[in-house]
Each structure stands twice: as C-alpha cells, then as structure tokens.
Amino acid sequence: MDGEPGNDKLFKVRLMLDEIKKYLKSEYIPHEQMSVDETMVPFKGRLGIRLFMKDKPVRFGVKMWMCADAV
C-alpha cells in the first residue's frame, strides 16, 4: 500500500523516488567489485525517519545505505 499516508513515511516524495530508481536502474551497470556501507546524515529537525543513536558521533540523523563501485 505505498503512497498512503498511514503506511508510507515517504509518501509525499514516493513518486519522485520511484522515477529516480527507474532511471538509475536503466542507466547504471554495476561492476563485480562493489562495497555497501551505511552512513548517518546529521539532521536535527523534525522528520519521521530520523534516528537517534546514543553512542555514535552523529547522534541524530537519517541512516542511509551507500553503494560504492570500485571500477
């Protein structure tokens, strides 16, 4: 049930995210040497997906997963 305010915290930008995902899938060709890492983007405002991690250097923020291609 994507796109409904009750179930999807990103429903306001879901259409844009889907278009970006479709474009990246059609244009990007991954190589064999890849790495996946998580990062915390600092953010202290009000946001439904903001996290708090007590013992980390960045305590408030948005957790994101990053993919790095070695080639």
mmCIF file of C-alpha atoms in Angstrom:
data_model
loop_
_atom_site.group_PDB
_atom_site.id
_atom_site.type_symbol
_atom_site.label_atom_id
_atom_site.label_comp_id
_atom_site.label_asym_id
_atom_site.label_seq_id
_atom_site.Cartn_x
_atom_site.Cartn_y
_atom_site.Cartn_z
ATOM 1 C CA MET A 1 0.000 0.000 0.000
ATOM 2 C CA ASP A 2 2.677 2.518 -0.944
ATOM 3 C CA GLY A 3 1.574 6.073 -1.410
ATOM 4 C CA GLU A 4 -0.850 6.131 1.513
ATOM 5 C CA PRO A 5 -0.003 8.481 4.395
ATOM 6 C CA GLY A 6 -0.755 5.859 7.059
ATOM 7 C CA ASN A 7 1.682 3.240 5.774
ATOM 8 C CA ASP A 8 4.471 5.104 4.000
ATOM 9 C CA LYS A 9 6.517 7.780 5.782
ATOM 10 C CA LEU A 10 7.879 8.972 2.431
ATOM 11 C CA PHE A 11 4.524 9.161 0.645
ATOM 12 C CA LYS A 12 4.972 12.844 -0.261
ATOM 13 C CA VAL A 13 8.088 12.113 -2.318
ATOM 14 C CA ARG A 14 7.356 8.488 -3.317
ATOM 15 C CA LEU A 15 6.608 9.329 -6.988
ATOM 16 C CA MET A 16 9.895 11.193 -7.335
ATOM 17 C CA LEU A 17 11.853 8.390 -5.645
ATOM 18 C CA ASP A 18 10.276 5.793 -7.942
ATOM 19 C CA GLU A 19 11.237 7.814 -11.031
ATOM 20 C CA ILE A 20 14.821 8.211 -9.783
ATOM 21 C CA LYS A 21 15.037 4.486 -9.075
ATOM 22 C CA LYS A 22 13.720 3.633 -12.545
ATOM 23 C CA TYR A 23 16.232 5.996 -14.191
ATOM 24 C CA LEU A 24 19.185 4.636 -12.190
ATOM 25 C CA LYS A 25 18.260 1.033 -12.992
ATOM 26 C CA SER A 26 18.189 1.816 -16.702
ATOM 27 C CA GLU A 27 21.457 3.829 -16.793
ATOM 28 C CA TYR A 28 23.768 2.230 -14.219
ATOM 29 C CA ILE A 29 25.609 -1.028 -14.956
ATOM 30 C CA PRO A 30 27.313 -2.342 -11.774
ATOM 31 C CA HIS A 31 30.739 -3.977 -11.859
ATOM 32 C CA GLU A 32 31.925 -7.006 -9.909
ATOM 33 C CA GLN A 33 33.906 -5.071 -7.274
ATOM 34 C CA MET A 34 31.320 -3.324 -5.113
ATOM 35 C CA SER A 35 31.054 -2.311 -1.490
ATOM 36 C CA VAL A 36 27.995 -1.467 0.614
ATOM 37 C CA ASP A 37 28.237 0.723 3.698
ATOM 38 C CA GLU A 38 25.832 2.545 5.964
ATOM 39 C CA THR A 39 26.171 6.180 6.924
ATOM 40 C CA MET A 40 24.342 8.622 9.153
ATOM 41 C CA VAL A 41 23.467 12.018 7.663
ATOM 42 C CA PRO A 42 23.231 14.573 10.500
ATOM 43 C CA PHE A 43 19.736 16.032 10.903
ATOM 44 C CA LYS A 44 18.168 17.631 13.984
ATOM 45 C CA GLY A 45 14.839 18.776 12.512
ATOM 46 C CA ARG A 46 11.512 17.009 12.709
ATOM 47 C CA LEU A 47 11.313 14.006 10.407
ATOM 48 C CA GLY A 48 9.530 10.662 10.701
ATOM 49 C CA ILE A 49 12.567 8.640 9.583
ATOM 50 C CA ARG A 50 15.108 10.375 11.845
ATOM 51 C CA LEU A 51 17.063 8.059 14.158
ATOM 52 C CA PHE A 52 18.804 8.531 17.493
ATOM 53 C CA MET A 53 21.981 6.559 18.247
ATOM 54 C CA LYS A 54 23.256 7.286 21.743
ATOM 55 C CA ASP A 55 26.906 6.263 21.451
ATOM 56 C CA LYS A 56 27.702 7.479 17.923
ATOM 57 C CA PRO A 57 29.483 10.697 16.842
ATOM 58 C CA VAL A 58 26.368 11.718 14.894
ATOM 59 C CA ARG A 59 23.585 11.062 17.412
ATOM 60 C CA PHE A 60 20.591 12.396 15.428
ATOM 61 C CA GLY A 61 20.184 11.824 11.736
ATOM 62 C CA VAL A 62 18.922 9.809 8.805
ATOM 63 C CA LYS A 63 20.530 6.426 8.169
ATOM 64 C CA MET A 64 21.398 5.777 4.532
ATOM 65 C CA TRP A 65 22.971 2.867 2.718
ATOM 66 C CA MET A 66 25.706 3.691 0.226
ATOM 67 C CA CYS A 67 26.963 1.559 -2.633
ATOM 68 C CA ALA A 68 30.482 2.170 -3.930
ATOM 69 C CA ASP A 69 31.713 0.743 -7.226
ATOM 70 C CA ALA A 70 35.483 0.137 -7.303
ATOM 71 C CA VAL A 71 35.766 0.488 -11.083
#
